[in-house]
Amino acid sequence: MAFFDRDVEVMIDAETLRARIVELGRQITADYQGQELTLVGIMKGSIFFMTDLARAIDLPVTLELMGVSSYHGGTETTGEVRISFDLTKPMHGKHILVVEDIIDTGLTMKFLLENLAARHPASVKVCTLLEKPARAKTKVQMDYKGFVIEDRFVVGYGLDYGEKYRNLPFIGVMRTE
Ligand code: IMP
Ligand code: MG
């Protein structure tokens, strides 16, 4: 029995994740032919997704990270977002693909896209592993999407519950939710 078996139930297994990420990588490779791409991974949730996605892309790729934290009023995000770890390189003239674990209300991505636009990149697109449309508060650009999920709190493959469960190799749902 693994440490998480009692608490977490599988929603998207590792093989399904792998296969979908290979497809996303092929699509991104085709769309950016002849260009260099800067992946901006949003910490910490997207780190597993970003490293797998990067290896599924057959293009010269640069990896950058950005950390954001949103203020929560209870369990709801307030939409107020703060940069806790900024990019270390100028983005001027770069083709940016923002890599995110999940778009829930969309408020974090809205903030990020406004922030990145101010750095005058050549282009900005969004790749999210998961979308939870039930809770959307604002319409955000999603150019590449892994899976649309129902309104459940998910963990694993980078996503956490109180900083735990990020290292599960699948997307799961808390049994005690
Ligand atoms: P948004 O601003 O509401 O779209 O929230 C985005 C952020 O909230 C994500 O990057 C996650 O860090 C976190 N989040 C939203 N839903 C979940 C979930 O089901 N599990 C874990 N984290 C989540
Ligand atoms: Mg996140």
PDB file of C-alpha atoms and ligand atoms in Angstrom:
ATOM      1  CA  MET A   1       0.000   0.000   0.000  1.00  0.00           C
ATOM      2  CA  ALA A   2       1.373   3.411  -0.982  1.00  0.00           C
ATOM      3  CA  PHE A   3       1.336   6.325   1.472  1.00  0.00           C
ATOM      4  CA  PHE A   4      -1.482   8.096  -0.373  1.00  0.00           C
ATOM      5  CA  ASP A   5      -3.858   5.166  -1.000  1.00  0.00           C
ATOM      6  CA  ARG A   6      -6.063   5.888   1.985  1.00  0.00           C
ATOM      7  CA  ASP A   7      -6.509   9.585   1.107  1.00  0.00           C
ATOM      8  CA  VAL A   8      -6.415   9.873  -2.663  1.00  0.00           C
ATOM      9  CA  GLU A   9      -8.364   8.252  -5.482  1.00  0.00           C
ATOM     10  CA  VAL A  10      -7.044   8.228  -9.086  1.00  0.00           C
ATOM     11  CA  MET A  11      -8.782  10.579 -11.529  1.00  0.00           C
ATOM     12  CA  ILE A  12      -6.279  10.643 -14.439  1.00  0.00           C
ATOM     13  CA  ASP A  13      -3.676   7.885 -14.381  1.00  0.00           C
ATOM     14  CA  ALA A  14       0.007   8.268 -15.289  1.00  0.00           C
ATOM     15  CA  GLU A  15      -0.287   6.588 -18.698  1.00  0.00           C
ATOM     16  CA  THR A  16      -3.217   8.815 -19.731  1.00  0.00           C
ATOM     17  CA  LEU A  17      -1.223  11.899 -18.659  1.00  0.00           C
ATOM     18  CA  ARG A  18       1.833  10.730 -20.584  1.00  0.00           C
ATOM     19  CA  ALA A  19      -0.103  10.054 -23.792  1.00  0.00           C
ATOM     20  CA  ARG A  20      -1.908  13.427 -23.705  1.00  0.00           C
ATOM     21  CA  ILE A  21       1.325  15.325 -23.021  1.00  0.00           C
ATOM     22  CA  VAL A  22       2.971  13.646 -26.026  1.00  0.00           C
ATOM     23  CA  GLU A  23       0.032  14.877 -28.162  1.00  0.00           C
ATOM     24  CA  LEU A  24       0.348  18.418 -26.771  1.00  0.00           C
ATOM     25  CA  GLY A  25       4.085  18.337 -27.486  1.00  0.00           C
ATOM     26  CA  ARG A  26       3.476  17.313 -31.111  1.00  0.00           C
ATOM     27  CA  GLN A  27       0.906  20.070 -31.584  1.00  0.00           C
ATOM     28  CA  ILE A  28       3.201  22.719 -30.059  1.00  0.00           C
ATOM     29  CA  THR A  29       6.142  21.461 -32.168  1.00  0.00           C
ATOM     30  CA  ALA A  30       4.049  21.834 -35.350  1.00  0.00           C
ATOM     31  CA  ASP A  31       2.688  25.277 -34.397  1.00  0.00           C
ATOM     32  CA  TYR A  32       6.109  26.785 -33.568  1.00  0.00           C
ATOM     33  CA  GLN A  33       8.126  25.270 -36.465  1.00  0.00           C
ATOM     34  CA  GLY A  34      11.279  27.286 -37.129  1.00  0.00           C
ATOM     35  CA  GLN A  35      10.960  29.279 -33.901  1.00  0.00           C
ATOM     36  CA  GLU A  36      12.550  29.203 -30.501  1.00  0.00           C
ATOM     37  CA  LEU A  37      10.195  28.836 -27.599  1.00  0.00           C
ATOM     38  CA  THR A  38      10.401  30.019 -23.988  1.00  0.00           C
ATOM     39  CA  LEU A  39       8.376  27.888 -21.588  1.00  0.00           C
ATOM     40  CA  VAL A  40       7.381  29.870 -18.490  1.00  0.00           C
ATOM     41  CA  GLY A  41       6.360  27.354 -15.831  1.00  0.00           C
ATOM     42  CA  ILE A  42       4.260  28.615 -12.939  1.00  0.00           C
ATOM     43  CA  MET A  43       5.613  27.270  -9.652  1.00  0.00           C
ATOM     44  CA  LYS A  44       5.233  25.060  -7.980  1.00  0.00           C
ATOM     45  CA  GLY A  45       2.263  23.270  -9.485  1.00  0.00           C
ATOM     46  CA  SER A  46       3.480  23.102 -13.083  1.00  0.00           C
ATOM     47  CA  ILE A  47       7.012  21.786 -12.579  1.00  0.00           C
ATOM     48  CA  PHE A  48       6.272  18.121 -13.294  1.00  0.00           C
ATOM     49  CA  PHE A  49       4.084  19.026 -16.268  1.00  0.00           C
ATOM     50  CA  MET A  50       6.665  21.472 -17.630  1.00  0.00           C
ATOM     51  CA  THR A  51       9.554  19.009 -17.540  1.00  0.00           C
ATOM     52  CA  ASP A  52       7.499  16.285 -19.267  1.00  0.00           C
ATOM     53  CA  LEU A  53       6.037  18.716 -21.806  1.00  0.00           C
ATOM     54  CA  ALA A  54       9.468  20.178 -22.626  1.00  0.00           C
ATOM     55  CA  ARG A  55      10.739  16.680 -23.453  1.00  0.00           C
ATOM     56  CA  ALA A  56       7.759  16.123 -25.760  1.00  0.00           C
ATOM     57  CA  ILE A  57       8.581  19.255 -27.802  1.00  0.00           C
ATOM     58  CA  ASP A  58      11.015  18.876 -30.712  1.00  0.00           C
ATOM     59  CA  LEU A  59      12.216  22.503 -30.859  1.00  0.00           C
ATOM     60  CA  PRO A  60      14.928  24.587 -29.189  1.00  0.00           C
ATOM     61  CA  VAL A  61      13.277  25.370 -25.852  1.00  0.00           C
ATOM     62  CA  THR A  62      14.307  27.632 -22.967  1.00  0.00           C
ATOM     63  CA  LEU A  63      12.900  26.989 -19.491  1.00  0.00           C
ATOM     64  CA  GLU A  64      11.939  29.824 -17.160  1.00  0.00           C
ATOM     65  CA  LEU A  65      10.005  29.801 -13.908  1.00  0.00           C
ATOM     66  CA  MET A  66       7.682  32.245 -12.231  1.00  0.00           C
ATOM     67  CA  GLY A  67       6.151  31.928  -8.779  1.00  0.00           C
ATOM     68  CA  VAL A  68       2.827  33.475  -7.883  1.00  0.00           C
ATOM     69  CA  SER A  69       0.679  33.288  -4.812  1.00  0.00           C
ATOM     70  CA  SER A  70      -2.918  34.309  -4.668  1.00  0.00           C
ATOM     71  CA  TYR A  71      -4.560  35.639  -1.579  1.00  0.00           C
ATOM     72  CA  HIS A  72      -7.396  33.515  -0.355  1.00  0.00           C
ATOM     73  CA  GLY A  73     -10.470  34.640   1.507  1.00  0.00           C
ATOM     74  CA  GLY A  74     -11.321  31.217   2.961  1.00  0.00           C
ATOM     75  CA  THR A  75     -11.046  28.697   0.120  1.00  0.00           C
ATOM     76  CA  GLU A  76     -11.948  31.232  -2.570  1.00  0.00           C
ATOM     77  CA  THR A  77      -9.172  33.106  -4.308  1.00  0.00           C
ATOM     78  CA  THR A  78      -9.664  36.870  -4.095  1.00  0.00           C
ATOM     79  CA  GLY A  79      -8.029  37.483  -7.446  1.00  0.00           C
ATOM     80  CA  GLU A  80      -5.257  39.433  -5.805  1.00  0.00           C
ATOM     81  CA  VAL A  81      -2.031  37.858  -6.998  1.00  0.00           C
ATOM     82  CA  ARG A  82       1.541  38.521  -5.931  1.00  0.00           C
ATOM     83  CA  ILE A  83       4.756  37.539  -7.698  1.00  0.00           C
ATOM     84  CA  SER A  84       6.856  35.513  -5.252  1.00  0.00           C
ATOM     85  CA  PHE A  85       9.549  34.523  -7.753  1.00  0.00           C
ATOM     86  CA  ASP A  86      10.123  36.564 -10.882  1.00  0.00           C
ATOM     87  CA  LEU A  87      11.653  35.656 -14.230  1.00  0.00           C
ATOM     88  CA  THR A  88      15.382  36.184 -14.310  1.00  0.00           C
ATOM     89  CA  LYS A  89      15.628  37.021 -18.042  1.00  0.00           C
ATOM     90  CA  PRO A  90      14.115  39.764 -20.187  1.00  0.00           C
ATOM     91  CA  MET A  91      11.171  38.483 -22.255  1.00  0.00           C
ATOM     92  CA  HIS A  92      11.388  41.184 -24.932  1.00  0.00           C
ATOM     93  CA  GLY A  93      10.955  39.596 -28.375  1.00  0.00           C
ATOM     94  CA  LYS A  94      10.505  36.040 -27.012  1.00  0.00           C
ATOM     95  CA  HIS A  95       7.803  33.556 -27.948  1.00  0.00           C
ATOM     96  CA  ILE A  96       6.380  32.666 -24.533  1.00  0.00           C
ATOM     97  CA  LEU A  97       4.306  29.621 -23.716  1.00  0.00           C
ATOM     98  CA  VAL A  98       2.965  29.863 -20.153  1.00  0.00           C
ATOM     99  CA  VAL A  99       2.752  26.390 -18.618  1.00  0.00           C
ATOM    100  CA  GLU A 100       0.195  26.051 -15.813  1.00  0.00           C
ATOM    101  CA  ASP A 101      -1.142  23.114 -13.807  1.00  0.00           C
ATOM    102  CA  ILE A 102      -4.766  24.181 -13.605  1.00  0.00           C
ATOM    103  CA  ILE A 103      -7.009  27.082 -14.529  1.00  0.00           C
ATOM    104  CA  ASP A 104      -9.774  27.323 -11.982  1.00  0.00           C
ATOM    105  CA  THR A 105     -11.281  30.811 -11.558  1.00  0.00           C
ATOM    106  CA  GLY A 106      -8.839  32.086 -14.191  1.00  0.00           C
ATOM    107  CA  LEU A 107      -7.818  35.034 -12.032  1.00  0.00           C
ATOM    108  CA  THR A 108      -4.186  33.920 -11.664  1.00  0.00           C
ATOM    109  CA  MET A 109      -3.765  33.507 -15.423  1.00  0.00           C
ATOM    110  CA  LYS A 110      -5.443  36.846 -16.114  1.00  0.00           C
ATOM    111  CA  PHE A 111      -2.910  38.542 -13.823  1.00  0.00           C
ATOM    112  CA  LEU A 112       0.003  36.622 -15.364  1.00  0.00           C
ATOM    113  CA  LEU A 113      -0.957  37.482 -18.938  1.00  0.00           C
ATOM    114  CA  GLU A 114      -1.232  41.193 -18.109  1.00  0.00           C
ATOM    115  CA  ASN A 115       2.105  41.052 -16.330  1.00  0.00           C
ATOM    116  CA  LEU A 116       3.855  39.225 -19.194  1.00  0.00           C
ATOM    117  CA  ALA A 117       2.368  41.490 -21.877  1.00  0.00           C
ATOM    118  CA  ALA A 118       4.056  44.466 -20.212  1.00  0.00           C
ATOM    119  CA  ARG A 119       7.462  42.835 -20.938  1.00  0.00           C
ATOM    120  CA  HIS A 120       6.838  43.075 -24.706  1.00  0.00           C
ATOM    121  CA  PRO A 121       7.336  39.466 -25.792  1.00  0.00           C
ATOM    122  CA  ALA A 122       6.899  38.540 -29.482  1.00  0.00           C
ATOM    123  CA  SER A 123       3.931  36.338 -28.536  1.00  0.00           C
ATOM    124  CA  VAL A 124       2.268  34.766 -25.489  1.00  0.00           C
ATOM    125  CA  LYS A 125       0.255  31.550 -25.494  1.00  0.00           C
ATOM    126  CA  VAL A 126      -1.076  29.420 -22.649  1.00  0.00           C
ATOM    127  CA  CYS A 127      -0.788  25.686 -22.074  1.00  0.00           C
ATOM    128  CA  THR A 128      -2.677  24.331 -19.082  1.00  0.00           C
ATOM    129  CA  LEU A 129      -2.783  20.695 -18.049  1.00  0.00           C
ATOM    130  CA  LEU A 130      -6.247  21.020 -16.477  1.00  0.00           C
ATOM    131  CA  GLU A 131      -9.237  23.305 -16.778  1.00  0.00           C
ATOM    132  CA  LYS A 132     -12.054  23.410 -14.220  1.00  0.00           C
ATOM    133  CA  PRO A 133     -14.683  25.432 -16.113  1.00  0.00           C
ATOM    134  CA  ALA A 134     -17.339  25.214 -13.384  1.00  0.00           C
ATOM    135  CA  ARG A 135     -15.573  27.862 -11.285  1.00  0.00           C
ATOM    136  CA  ALA A 136     -14.440  30.245 -14.032  1.00  0.00           C
ATOM    137  CA  LYS A 137     -14.778  33.911 -13.055  1.00  0.00           C
ATOM    138  CA  THR A 138     -13.094  35.414 -16.079  1.00  0.00           C
ATOM    139  CA  LYS A 139     -12.555  34.168 -19.614  1.00  0.00           C
ATOM    140  CA  VAL A 140      -8.871  33.482 -20.170  1.00  0.00           C
ATOM    141  CA  GLN A 141      -6.931  32.530 -23.237  1.00  0.00           C
ATOM    142  CA  MET A 142      -6.176  28.763 -23.334  1.00  0.00           C
ATOM    143  CA  ASP A 143      -4.280  27.754 -26.461  1.00  0.00           C
ATOM    144  CA  TYR A 144      -3.407  24.225 -25.342  1.00  0.00           C
ATOM    145  CA  LYS A 145      -5.310  22.208 -22.781  1.00  0.00           C
ATOM    146  CA  GLY A 146      -4.697  18.716 -21.439  1.00  0.00           C
ATOM    147  CA  PHE A 147      -7.995  17.803 -19.792  1.00  0.00           C
ATOM    148  CA  VAL A 148     -11.228  19.477 -18.776  1.00  0.00           C
ATOM    149  CA  ILE A 149     -12.259  18.244 -15.329  1.00  0.00           C
ATOM    150  CA  GLU A 150     -15.327  18.477 -13.124  1.00  0.00           C
ATOM    151  CA  ASP A 151     -15.399  20.685 -10.043  1.00  0.00           C
ATOM    152  CA  ARG A 152     -13.377  18.497  -7.646  1.00  0.00           C
ATOM    153  CA  PHE A 153     -10.259  19.431  -5.667  1.00  0.00           C
ATOM    154  CA  VAL A 154      -7.416  17.576  -7.343  1.00  0.00           C
ATOM    155  CA  VAL A 155      -3.884  16.724  -6.226  1.00  0.00           C
ATOM    156  CA  GLY A 156      -0.820  15.033  -7.663  1.00  0.00           C
ATOM    157  CA  TYR A 157       1.500  15.516 -10.632  1.00  0.00           C
ATOM    158  CA  GLY A 158       2.493  18.888  -9.152  1.00  0.00           C
ATOM    159  CA  LEU A 159      -0.813  19.890  -7.562  1.00  0.00           C
ATOM    160  CA  ASP A 160      -0.927  20.049  -3.779  1.00  0.00           C
ATOM    161  CA  TYR A 161      -3.204  20.025  -0.792  1.00  0.00           C
ATOM    162  CA  GLY A 162      -1.383  21.939   1.957  1.00  0.00           C
ATOM    163  CA  GLU A 163       1.930  21.376   0.070  1.00  0.00           C
ATOM    164  CA  LYS A 164       1.391  17.599   0.132  1.00  0.00           C
ATOM    165  CA  TYR A 165       0.795  15.084  -2.662  1.00  0.00           C
ATOM    166  CA  ARG A 166       2.688  16.987  -5.374  1.00  0.00           C
ATOM    167  CA  ASN A 167       4.822  13.888  -5.981  1.00  0.00           C
ATOM    168  CA  LEU A 168       1.979  11.536  -6.915  1.00  0.00           C
ATOM    169  CA  PRO A 169       2.552  10.330 -10.508  1.00  0.00           C
ATOM    170  CA  PHE A 170      -1.160  10.782 -11.384  1.00  0.00           C
ATOM    171  CA  ILE A 171      -3.964  13.307 -10.874  1.00  0.00           C
ATOM    172  CA  GLY A 172      -6.122  12.272  -7.947  1.00  0.00           C
ATOM    173  CA  VAL A 173      -9.062  13.434  -5.884  1.00  0.00           C
ATOM    174  CA  MET A 174      -9.053  13.634  -2.089  1.00  0.00           C
ATOM    175  CA  ARG A 175     -11.355  10.937  -0.721  1.00  0.00           C
ATOM    176  CA  THR A 176     -12.280  13.110   2.252  1.00  0.00           C
ATOM    177  CA  GLU A 177     -13.096  16.118   0.063  1.00  0.00           C
TER     178      GLU A 177
HETATM  179  P1  IMP B   1      -7.223  30.357 -10.296  1.00  0.00           P
HETATM  180  O1  IMP B   1      -6.591  31.691 -10.139  1.00  0.00           O
HETATM  181  O2  IMP B   1      -8.481  30.237  -9.490  1.00  0.00           O
HETATM  182  O3  IMP B   1      -7.443  29.932 -11.735  1.00  0.00           O
HETATM  183  O4  IMP B   1      -6.317  29.315  -9.565  1.00  0.00           O
HETATM  184  C1  IMP B   1      -5.236  28.788 -10.091  1.00  0.00           C
HETATM  185  C2  IMP B   1      -4.379  28.169  -9.009  1.00  0.00           C
HETATM  186  O5  IMP B   1      -5.123  27.656  -7.887  1.00  0.00           O
HETATM  187  C3  IMP B   1      -3.696  26.978  -9.614  1.00  0.00           C
HETATM  188  O6  IMP B   1      -2.500  27.367 -10.227  1.00  0.00           O
HETATM  189  C4  IMP B   1      -3.509  26.073  -8.421  1.00  0.00           C
HETATM  190  O7  IMP B   1      -2.296  26.395  -7.786  1.00  0.00           O
HETATM  191  C5  IMP B   1      -4.649  26.383  -7.499  1.00  0.00           C
HETATM  192  N1  IMP B   1      -5.736  25.380  -7.654  1.00  0.00           N
HETATM  193  C6  IMP B   1      -6.936  25.552  -8.219  1.00  0.00           C
HETATM  194  N2  IMP B   1      -7.679  24.434  -8.201  1.00  0.00           N
HETATM  195  C7  IMP B   1      -6.910  23.498  -7.588  1.00  0.00           C
HETATM  196  C8  IMP B   1      -7.121  22.094  -7.257  1.00  0.00           C
HETATM  197  O8  IMP B   1      -8.158  21.457  -7.541  1.00  0.00           O
HETATM  198  N3  IMP B   1      -6.088  21.481  -6.634  1.00  0.00           N
HETATM  199  C9  IMP B   1      -4.934  22.109  -6.304  1.00  0.00           C
HETATM  200  N4  IMP B   1      -4.696  23.403  -6.602  1.00  0.00           N
HETATM  201  C10 IMP B   1      -5.680  24.089  -7.230  1.00  0.00           C
HETATM  202 MG    MG B   2      -0.617  26.999  -9.645  1.00  0.00          MG
END
